[in-house]
C-alpha cells in the first residue's frame, strides 16, 4: 500500500487530541469535571505525532545545507504565524505582563523551549510549542544518527524514553501537586521519548507499508483508551510519575502508533478527518482566548459559555487557518521551491 507524506488517520488523531484538550479545559474552568489525564496526555500525544509526521516528510530530505534551510523555513512558516497571532490576541485581552522584556524575547523568538517554557510561555499551552521548537532543532541530528535504520532508531527511542522517565520521576519526586513542580517538569527532556518514538513509528510505517490497514489497528487504538478510564489517580501529579505515569505514557504512544496503521478513511469521514486535522493547531491555541472573551462579555450560564466557546473556537480556527496559516505556509513553500 502506498504511504504518503500526509497520513490522514494521524491528522485525525491530532484533531481529536486538540479537541480533547479544549474539552478538558472547558470542563475544568467551569468547575464541572477535572479530567487532567486527558488534558495531560492529549498534549503528549502531539509530540508523538510531531515526530511521526516529521520523519515521514523529511526522513531523506535533510542531507545538505539547502535542504536544512528548506526544513527550517517551512517549520517556521507552520508554527510562527498562528503563535504570533495568538500572542497579539492575548495582549489585547490582558495587561502588559510584568516581565514583558524576557517574555517577549522568549515567545517572539520561539526560543522559549530553551528558557523554561513552563515559566516563560505567555499562552495557555504555549509551553508545548516551545518544547516542539527544541525538537525541531534536534530532529536533523536524530535523522542523521539513525541513517534510516529502524534498528538504530529503536535503540534511540528506548534510550530517549528511559531518560525521559528518569527525569520526570526525579523532577516530581516528593511533590504533592503539579503547581510545585510545573516549571521544572515542563522541560523538553520530559517529553523527548514521545518524539523519538513517533519517529520510530514513521520509519516502521515506511519500511512496512503492508501493515497499513491492518484489521487489528483500530482494536489496539481503542484498547489504549482503557487505562485512561480505569486507572486510579488520587492527585494529578500521580498520573505523571511511577507506574501510573508509565502506563498512561505507553498507552498514549501505542494509541498514536496504532492510529498510523488504521486504514485511511474515505468519503465524508475523509473530509472530516482532513478538516479536524487541519484545524488542530488553531483549536489548541485559540480556545483559551475565545473562552476568556465569552466569559468576560457577560455570558450568564456555564452551558451557554461552553457552547459559545466551542462555536467561537471552531469558527476562529477556520478563519485563522484560511487567512493566516495557509497563506504563510504557501509563502514558505514558494520561498523554498526547487
mmCIF file of C-alpha atoms in Angstrom:
data_model
loop_
_atom_site.group_PDB
_atom_site.id
_atom_site.type_symbol
_atom_site.label_atom_id
_atom_site.label_comp_id
_atom_site.label_asym_id
_atom_site.label_seq_id
_atom_site.Cartn_x
_atom_site.Cartn_y
_atom_site.Cartn_z
ATOM 1 C CA UNK A 1 0.000 0.000 0.000
ATOM 2 C CA UNK A 2 1.207 3.495 -0.845
ATOM 3 C CA UNK A 3 2.423 5.547 2.122
ATOM 4 C CA UNK A 4 2.098 9.295 1.554
ATOM 5 C CA UNK A 5 3.677 12.238 3.335
ATOM 6 C CA UNK A 6 0.266 13.024 4.863
ATOM 7 C CA UNK A 7 -1.313 10.250 6.922
ATOM 8 C CA UNK A 8 -4.946 11.170 7.389
ATOM 9 C CA UNK A 9 -5.533 8.875 10.345
ATOM 10 C CA UNK A 10 -2.707 10.592 12.221
ATOM 11 C CA UNK A 11 -4.048 14.024 11.284
ATOM 12 C CA UNK A 12 -7.443 12.898 12.589
ATOM 13 C CA UNK A 13 -5.834 11.770 15.861
ATOM 14 C CA UNK A 14 -4.171 15.189 16.160
ATOM 15 C CA UNK A 15 -7.514 16.918 15.705
ATOM 16 C CA UNK A 16 -9.210 14.693 18.272
ATOM 17 C CA UNK A 17 -6.427 15.344 20.768
ATOM 18 C CA UNK A 18 -6.676 19.117 20.286
ATOM 19 C CA UNK A 19 -10.425 18.851 20.836
ATOM 20 C CA UNK A 20 -9.804 16.726 23.941
ATOM 21 C CA UNK A 21 -7.531 19.405 25.413
ATOM 22 C CA UNK A 22 -10.196 22.025 24.731
ATOM 23 C CA UNK A 23 -12.876 19.841 26.339
ATOM 24 C CA UNK A 24 -10.706 19.251 29.404
ATOM 25 C CA UNK A 25 -10.099 22.977 29.841
ATOM 26 C CA UNK A 26 -13.764 23.919 29.448
ATOM 27 C CA UNK A 27 -14.916 21.319 31.962
ATOM 28 C CA UNK A 28 -12.201 22.379 34.405
ATOM 29 C CA UNK A 29 -12.683 26.125 34.006
ATOM 30 C CA UNK A 30 -16.432 25.761 34.507
ATOM 31 C CA UNK A 31 -15.976 23.586 37.596
ATOM 32 C CA UNK A 32 -17.806 20.645 36.025
ATOM 33 C CA UNK A 33 -15.107 17.968 35.999
ATOM 34 C CA UNK A 34 -11.356 17.590 36.299
ATOM 35 C CA UNK A 35 -10.131 15.042 33.753
ATOM 36 C CA UNK A 36 -6.472 16.003 33.883
ATOM 37 C CA UNK A 37 -5.286 12.697 32.470
ATOM 38 C CA UNK A 38 -6.960 13.638 29.197
ATOM 39 C CA UNK A 39 -5.533 17.152 29.252
ATOM 40 C CA UNK A 40 -2.011 15.957 30.009
ATOM 41 C CA UNK A 41 -1.670 13.045 27.642
ATOM 42 C CA UNK A 42 -3.513 14.540 24.686
ATOM 43 C CA UNK A 43 -0.757 17.171 24.622
ATOM 44 C CA UNK A 44 1.913 14.492 24.922
ATOM 45 C CA UNK A 45 0.291 12.693 22.020
ATOM 46 C CA UNK A 46 1.079 15.789 19.945
ATOM 47 C CA UNK A 47 4.781 15.103 20.465
ATOM 48 C CA UNK A 48 4.436 11.530 19.198
ATOM 49 C CA UNK A 49 2.515 12.803 16.182
ATOM 50 C CA UNK A 50 5.098 15.510 15.559
ATOM 51 C CA UNK A 51 7.949 13.002 15.480
ATOM 52 C CA UNK A 52 5.930 10.743 13.200
ATOM 53 C CA UNK A 53 4.924 13.491 10.773
ATOM 54 C CA UNK A 54 8.394 14.995 10.500
ATOM 55 C CA UNK A 55 10.018 11.616 9.929
ATOM 56 C CA UNK A 56 7.530 10.701 7.211
ATOM 57 C CA UNK A 57 8.014 14.026 5.439
ATOM 58 C CA UNK A 58 11.747 14.699 5.919
ATOM 59 C CA UNK A 59 13.498 11.403 6.680
ATOM 60 C CA UNK A 60 15.510 11.551 3.425
ATOM 61 C CA UNK A 61 15.375 15.300 2.788
ATOM 62 C CA UNK A 62 17.921 16.732 5.236
ATOM 63 C CA UNK A 63 21.153 15.742 3.573
ATOM 64 C CA UNK A 64 22.612 19.160 2.762
ATOM 65 C CA UNK A 65 22.512 22.813 3.779
ATOM 66 C CA UNK A 66 19.831 23.748 1.244
ATOM 67 C CA UNK A 67 17.511 21.008 2.496
ATOM 68 C CA UNK A 68 18.091 22.062 6.092
ATOM 69 C CA UNK A 69 17.262 25.654 5.157
ATOM 70 C CA UNK A 70 14.064 24.476 3.461
ATOM 71 C CA UNK A 71 13.111 22.474 6.543
ATOM 72 C CA UNK A 72 13.730 25.435 8.882
ATOM 73 C CA UNK A 73 11.764 27.913 6.754
ATOM 74 C CA UNK A 74 8.800 25.613 6.336
ATOM 75 C CA UNK A 75 8.667 24.762 10.034
ATOM 76 C CA UNK A 76 8.823 28.449 10.933
ATOM 77 C CA UNK A 77 6.060 29.225 8.438
ATOM 78 C CA UNK A 78 3.999 26.457 10.008
ATOM 79 C CA UNK A 79 4.399 27.484 13.666
ATOM 80 C CA UNK A 80 5.130 31.216 13.890
ATOM 81 C CA UNK A 81 2.125 32.896 12.183
ATOM 82 C CA UNK A 82 -0.525 31.346 14.412
ATOM 83 C CA UNK A 83 1.649 31.603 17.517
ATOM 84 C CA UNK A 84 2.194 35.316 16.946
ATOM 85 C CA UNK A 85 -1.491 35.833 16.152
ATOM 86 C CA UNK A 86 -2.455 34.158 19.426
ATOM 87 C CA UNK A 87 0.020 36.326 21.364
ATOM 88 C CA UNK A 88 -1.427 39.504 19.847
ATOM 89 C CA UNK A 89 -4.944 38.396 20.770
ATOM 90 C CA UNK A 90 -3.730 37.564 24.280
ATOM 91 C CA UNK A 91 -2.200 41.028 24.668
ATOM 92 C CA UNK A 92 -5.454 42.637 23.543
ATOM 93 C CA UNK A 93 -7.231 40.793 26.374
ATOM 94 C CA UNK A 94 -4.662 41.318 29.125
ATOM 95 C CA UNK A 95 -2.445 43.958 30.633
ATOM 96 C CA UNK A 96 1.211 44.031 29.724
ATOM 97 C CA UNK A 97 2.913 41.264 31.746
ATOM 98 C CA UNK A 98 5.336 42.323 34.474
ATOM 99 C CA UNK A 99 8.298 40.505 32.929
ATOM 100 C CA UNK A 100 7.445 41.597 29.425
ATOM 101 C CA UNK A 101 11.032 42.020 28.119
ATOM 102 C CA UNK A 102 12.045 38.426 28.872
ATOM 103 C CA UNK A 103 8.611 37.063 27.959
ATOM 104 C CA UNK A 104 8.604 38.890 24.620
ATOM 105 C CA UNK A 105 12.111 37.671 23.892
ATOM 106 C CA UNK A 106 11.230 34.066 24.717
ATOM 107 C CA UNK A 107 7.926 33.991 22.836
ATOM 108 C CA UNK A 108 8.584 36.100 19.757
ATOM 109 C CA UNK A 109 11.928 34.389 19.189
ATOM 110 C CA UNK A 110 10.201 30.996 19.621
ATOM 111 C CA UNK A 111 13.151 30.112 21.864
ATOM 112 C CA UNK A 112 11.028 29.633 24.989
ATOM 113 C CA UNK A 113 11.734 25.899 24.880
ATOM 114 C CA UNK A 114 15.316 26.746 25.823
ATOM 115 C CA UNK A 115 14.182 29.204 28.522
ATOM 116 C CA UNK A 116 11.994 27.152 30.882
ATOM 117 C CA UNK A 117 8.829 27.092 28.739
ATOM 118 C CA UNK A 118 6.534 26.385 31.686
ATOM 119 C CA UNK A 119 7.624 29.703 33.147
ATOM 120 C CA UNK A 120 8.068 31.870 30.045
ATOM 121 C CA UNK A 121 5.079 30.960 27.875
ATOM 122 C CA UNK A 122 2.537 33.755 27.545
ATOM 123 C CA UNK A 123 -0.156 31.444 26.200
ATOM 124 C CA UNK A 124 -2.084 28.570 27.733
ATOM 125 C CA UNK A 125 -0.458 25.602 26.037
ATOM 126 C CA UNK A 126 2.297 27.754 24.588
ATOM 127 C CA UNK A 127 4.935 25.903 26.609
ATOM 128 C CA UNK A 128 4.417 22.843 24.376
ATOM 129 C CA UNK A 129 5.173 24.910 21.284
ATOM 130 C CA UNK A 130 8.461 25.888 22.905
ATOM 131 C CA UNK A 131 9.228 22.218 23.518
ATOM 132 C CA UNK A 132 8.299 21.479 19.913
ATOM 133 C CA UNK A 133 10.794 24.045 18.645
ATOM 134 C CA UNK A 134 13.563 22.324 20.600
ATOM 135 C CA UNK A 135 12.616 19.061 18.947
ATOM 136 C CA UNK A 136 12.829 20.752 15.532
ATOM 137 C CA UNK A 137 16.432 21.652 16.345
ATOM 138 C CA UNK A 138 17.217 18.102 17.447
ATOM 139 C CA UNK A 139 15.356 16.391 14.606
ATOM 140 C CA UNK A 140 18.016 16.669 11.840
ATOM 141 C CA UNK A 141 20.659 15.301 14.208
ATOM 142 C CA UNK A 142 18.489 12.322 15.139
ATOM 143 C CA UNK A 143 17.787 11.661 11.460
ATOM 144 C CA UNK A 144 21.496 11.767 10.693
ATOM 145 C CA UNK A 145 22.380 9.373 13.512
ATOM 146 C CA UNK A 146 19.548 6.974 12.677
ATOM 147 C CA UNK A 147 20.506 6.867 8.975
ATOM 148 C CA UNK A 148 17.082 5.447 8.001
ATOM 149 C CA UNK A 149 17.709 2.372 10.155
ATOM 150 C CA UNK A 150 14.760 1.010 12.108
ATOM 151 C CA UNK A 151 17.152 -0.748 14.476
ATOM 152 C CA UNK A 152 19.176 2.385 15.257
ATOM 153 C CA UNK A 153 16.056 4.456 15.717
ATOM 154 C CA UNK A 154 14.588 1.808 18.023
ATOM 155 C CA UNK A 155 17.684 1.955 20.223
ATOM 156 C CA UNK A 156 17.497 5.750 20.289
ATOM 157 C CA UNK A 157 13.766 5.642 21.105
ATOM 158 C CA UNK A 158 14.284 3.282 24.040
ATOM 159 C CA UNK A 159 17.150 5.424 25.327
ATOM 160 C CA UNK A 160 15.075 8.600 24.983
ATOM 161 C CA UNK A 161 12.168 7.030 26.857
ATOM 162 C CA UNK A 162 14.433 5.902 29.685
ATOM 163 C CA UNK A 163 15.975 9.360 30.017
ATOM 164 C CA UNK A 164 12.508 10.930 29.912
ATOM 165 C CA UNK A 165 11.106 8.675 32.623
ATOM 166 C CA UNK A 166 14.116 9.084 34.887
ATOM 167 C CA UNK A 167 13.880 12.867 34.570
ATOM 168 C CA UNK A 168 10.110 13.013 35.130
ATOM 169 C CA UNK A 169 10.190 10.832 38.220
ATOM 170 C CA UNK A 170 13.122 12.771 39.636
ATOM 171 C CA UNK A 171 11.542 16.161 38.888
ATOM 172 C CA UNK A 172 8.246 15.209 40.530
ATOM 173 C CA UNK A 173 9.625 13.136 43.413
ATOM 174 C CA UNK A 174 8.245 14.119 46.794
ATOM 175 C CA UNK A 175 5.904 16.778 45.428
ATOM 176 C CA UNK A 176 2.254 16.972 46.385
ATOM 177 C CA UNK A 177 0.894 18.936 43.444
ATOM 178 C CA UNK A 178 1.731 19.885 39.867
ATOM 179 C CA UNK A 179 1.938 23.548 40.839
ATOM 180 C CA UNK A 180 5.037 22.815 42.916
ATOM 181 C CA UNK A 181 6.937 21.192 40.053
ATOM 182 C CA UNK A 182 5.402 22.663 36.916
ATOM 183 C CA UNK A 183 8.351 24.790 35.807
ATOM 184 C CA UNK A 184 10.924 22.068 36.407
ATOM 185 C CA UNK A 185 8.718 19.408 34.805
ATOM 186 C CA UNK A 186 7.863 21.220 31.575
ATOM 187 C CA UNK A 187 11.300 20.912 30.009
ATOM 188 C CA UNK A 188 11.938 19.258 26.619
ATOM 189 C CA UNK A 189 13.728 16.307 28.251
ATOM 190 C CA UNK A 190 10.439 15.352 29.939
ATOM 191 C CA UNK A 191 8.890 14.643 26.522
ATOM 192 C CA UNK A 192 11.784 13.639 24.249
ATOM 193 C CA UNK A 193 10.812 9.964 24.356
ATOM 194 C CA UNK A 194 7.414 10.690 22.837
ATOM 195 C CA UNK A 195 9.010 12.498 19.913
ATOM 196 C CA UNK A 196 11.670 9.897 19.106
ATOM 197 C CA UNK A 197 9.193 7.015 19.388
ATOM 198 C CA UNK A 198 6.986 8.902 16.933
ATOM 199 C CA UNK A 199 9.941 8.965 14.543
ATOM 200 C CA UNK A 200 10.356 5.219 15.043
ATOM 201 C CA UNK A 201 6.714 4.602 14.189
ATOM 202 C CA UNK A 202 7.199 6.608 10.988
ATOM 203 C CA UNK A 203 10.220 4.549 9.993
ATOM 204 C CA UNK A 204 8.238 1.361 10.590
ATOM 205 C CA UNK A 205 5.386 2.851 8.590
ATOM 206 C CA UNK A 206 7.728 3.455 5.665
ATOM 207 C CA UNK A 207 9.533 0.138 5.990
ATOM 208 C CA UNK A 208 6.374 -1.974 6.452
ATOM 209 C CA UNK A 209 3.731 -0.327 4.241
ATOM 210 C CA UNK A 210 1.747 -3.568 4.074
ATOM 211 C CA UNK A 211 0.779 -3.079 7.736
ATOM 212 C CA UNK A 212 -1.296 -0.020 6.838
ATOM 213 C CA UNK A 213 -4.929 -1.015 7.158
ATOM 214 C CA UNK A 214 -4.235 -3.960 9.471
ATOM 215 C CA UNK A 215 -7.591 -5.053 10.964
ATOM 216 C CA UNK A 216 -6.117 -5.162 14.473
ATOM 217 C CA UNK A 217 -5.014 -1.490 14.455
ATOM 218 C CA UNK A 218 -8.409 0.023 15.440
ATOM 219 C CA UNK A 219 -8.791 -2.531 18.247
ATOM 220 C CA UNK A 220 -5.357 -1.662 19.639
ATOM 221 C CA UNK A 221 -6.170 2.045 19.498
ATOM 222 C CA UNK A 222 -9.428 1.531 21.401
ATOM 223 C CA UNK A 223 -7.714 -0.736 23.942
ATOM 224 C CA UNK A 224 -5.259 2.064 24.684
ATOM 225 C CA UNK A 225 -8.138 4.196 25.957
ATOM 226 C CA UNK A 226 -8.914 1.727 28.759
ATOM 227 C CA UNK A 227 -6.169 2.921 31.167
ATOM 228 C CA UNK A 228 -7.472 6.474 30.889
ATOM 229 C CA UNK A 229 -10.854 5.259 32.102
ATOM 230 C CA UNK A 230 -9.860 2.723 34.742
ATOM 231 C CA UNK A 231 -6.540 3.869 36.159
ATOM 232 C CA UNK A 232 -6.866 5.422 39.642
ATOM 233 C CA UNK A 233 -5.191 8.698 40.499
ATOM 234 C CA UNK A 234 -5.729 10.498 43.779
ATOM 235 C CA UNK A 235 -3.789 13.574 42.603
ATOM 236 C CA UNK A 236 -2.932 14.895 39.177
ATOM 237 C CA UNK A 237 0.785 14.528 39.812
ATOM 238 C CA UNK A 238 0.340 10.777 40.367
ATOM 239 C CA UNK A 239 -0.787 10.468 36.753
ATOM 240 C CA UNK A 240 2.670 11.514 35.577
ATOM 241 C CA UNK A 241 5.050 9.524 37.751
ATOM 242 C CA UNK A 242 5.542 5.935 38.891
ATOM 243 C CA UNK A 243 3.661 3.032 37.365
ATOM 244 C CA UNK A 244 0.614 5.167 36.616
ATOM 245 C CA UNK A 245 2.634 7.648 34.598
ATOM 246 C CA UNK A 246 4.418 4.809 32.795
ATOM 247 C CA UNK A 247 1.114 3.105 31.933
ATOM 248 C CA UNK A 248 -0.532 6.257 30.593
ATOM 249 C CA UNK A 249 2.587 7.262 28.645
ATOM 250 C CA UNK A 250 2.744 3.848 26.963
ATOM 251 C CA UNK A 251 -0.983 3.935 26.230
ATOM 252 C CA UNK A 252 -0.583 7.351 24.578
ATOM 253 C CA UNK A 253 2.379 6.220 22.498
ATOM 254 C CA UNK A 254 0.751 2.988 21.337
ATOM 255 C CA UNK A 255 -2.514 4.793 20.606
ATOM 256 C CA UNK A 256 -0.790 7.124 18.141
ATOM 257 C CA UNK A 257 1.191 4.253 16.649
ATOM 258 C CA UNK A 258 -1.972 2.236 16.118
ATOM 259 C CA UNK A 259 -3.738 5.249 14.582
ATOM 260 C CA UNK A 260 -0.982 5.470 11.984
ATOM 261 C CA UNK A 261 -1.761 1.953 10.775
ATOM 262 C CA UNK A 262 -5.551 2.267 10.727
ATOM 263 C CA UNK A 263 -6.977 2.090 7.211
ATOM 264 C CA UNK A 264 -7.254 5.507 5.574
ATOM 265 C CA UNK A 265 -10.811 6.848 5.631
ATOM 266 C CA UNK A 266 -12.883 7.704 2.591
ATOM 267 C CA UNK A 267 -15.913 9.798 1.713
ATOM 268 C CA UNK A 268 -17.277 12.107 4.391
ATOM 269 C CA UNK A 269 -15.093 10.588 7.075
ATOM 270 C CA UNK A 270 -12.057 11.512 4.999
ATOM 271 C CA UNK A 271 -13.332 15.084 4.693
ATOM 272 C CA UNK A 272 -13.967 15.273 8.458
ATOM 273 C CA UNK A 273 -10.525 13.819 9.234
ATOM 274 C CA UNK A 274 -8.765 16.308 6.986
ATOM 275 C CA UNK A 275 -10.814 19.200 8.337
ATOM 276 C CA UNK A 276 -10.273 18.488 12.041
ATOM 277 C CA UNK A 277 -6.606 17.709 11.430
ATOM 278 C CA UNK A 278 -6.102 20.985 9.602
ATOM 279 C CA UNK A 279 -7.697 22.973 12.423
ATOM 280 C CA UNK A 280 -5.981 21.140 15.293
ATOM 281 C CA UNK A 281 -3.237 23.716 15.930
ATOM 282 C CA UNK A 282 -5.530 26.779 15.979
ATOM 283 C CA UNK A 283 -8.080 24.894 18.088
ATOM 284 C CA UNK A 284 -5.351 24.155 20.602
ATOM 285 C CA UNK A 285 -4.002 27.711 20.890
ATOM 286 C CA UNK A 286 -7.156 29.766 20.376
ATOM 287 C CA UNK A 287 -9.736 28.092 22.628
ATOM 288 C CA UNK A 288 -8.435 29.723 25.860
ATOM 289 C CA UNK A 289 -8.600 33.135 24.228
ATOM 290 C CA UNK A 290 -12.135 32.521 22.951
ATOM 291 C CA UNK A 291 -13.221 31.283 26.374
ATOM 292 C CA UNK A 292 -11.948 34.414 28.117
ATOM 293 C CA UNK A 293 -13.742 36.585 25.561
ATOM 294 C CA UNK A 294 -17.024 34.710 26.065
ATOM 295 C CA UNK A 295 -16.702 34.729 29.856
ATOM 296 C CA UNK A 296 -15.814 38.412 30.109
ATOM 297 C CA UNK A 297 -18.732 39.527 27.956
ATOM 298 C CA UNK A 298 -21.390 38.523 30.458
ATOM 299 C CA UNK A 299 -22.458 35.109 29.192
ATOM 300 C CA UNK A 300 -24.775 34.079 32.053
ATOM 301 C CA UNK A 301 -24.658 30.272 32.218
ATOM 302 C CA UNK A 302 -21.973 27.592 32.094
ATOM 303 C CA UNK A 303 -23.740 25.681 29.323
ATOM 304 C CA UNK A 304 -24.019 28.754 27.141
ATOM 305 C CA UNK A 305 -20.365 29.672 27.762
ATOM 306 C CA UNK A 306 -19.280 26.201 26.671
ATOM 307 C CA UNK A 307 -21.477 26.233 23.564
ATOM 308 C CA UNK A 308 -20.303 29.702 22.554
ATOM 309 C CA UNK A 309 -16.662 28.816 23.218
ATOM 310 C CA UNK A 310 -16.896 25.678 21.076
ATOM 311 C CA UNK A 311 -18.654 27.555 18.279
ATOM 312 C CA UNK A 312 -16.295 30.511 18.516
ATOM 313 C CA UNK A 313 -13.183 28.335 18.625
ATOM 314 C CA UNK A 314 -14.046 26.317 15.551
ATOM 315 C CA UNK A 315 -15.023 29.497 13.709
ATOM 316 C CA UNK A 316 -11.857 31.336 14.748
ATOM 317 C CA UNK A 317 -9.740 28.291 13.930
ATOM 318 C CA UNK A 318 -11.226 28.125 10.438
ATOM 319 C CA UNK A 319 -10.712 31.834 9.781
ATOM 320 C CA UNK A 320 -7.160 31.931 11.122
ATOM 321 C CA UNK A 321 -6.242 28.789 9.215
ATOM 322 C CA UNK A 322 -7.624 30.182 5.972
ATOM 323 C CA UNK A 323 -6.390 33.765 6.201
ATOM 324 C CA UNK A 324 -3.214 33.433 8.281
ATOM 325 C CA UNK A 325 -1.840 29.916 8.335
ATOM 326 C CA UNK A 326 -2.438 28.788 4.774
ATOM 327 C CA UNK A 327 -1.106 31.962 3.102
ATOM 328 C CA UNK A 328 2.008 31.867 5.288
ATOM 329 C CA UNK A 329 2.600 28.186 4.639
ATOM 330 C CA UNK A 330 2.187 28.739 0.900
ATOM 331 C CA UNK A 331 4.652 31.611 1.061
ATOM 332 C CA UNK A 332 7.103 29.363 2.874
ATOM 333 C CA UNK A 333 6.716 26.752 0.153
ATOM 334 C CA UNK A 334 7.318 29.352 -2.573
ATOM 335 C CA UNK A 335 10.455 30.540 -0.795
ATOM 336 C CA UNK A 336 11.798 27.004 -0.718
ATOM 337 C CA UNK A 337 10.553 25.737 -4.062
ATOM 338 C CA UNK A 338 13.004 23.964 -6.312
#
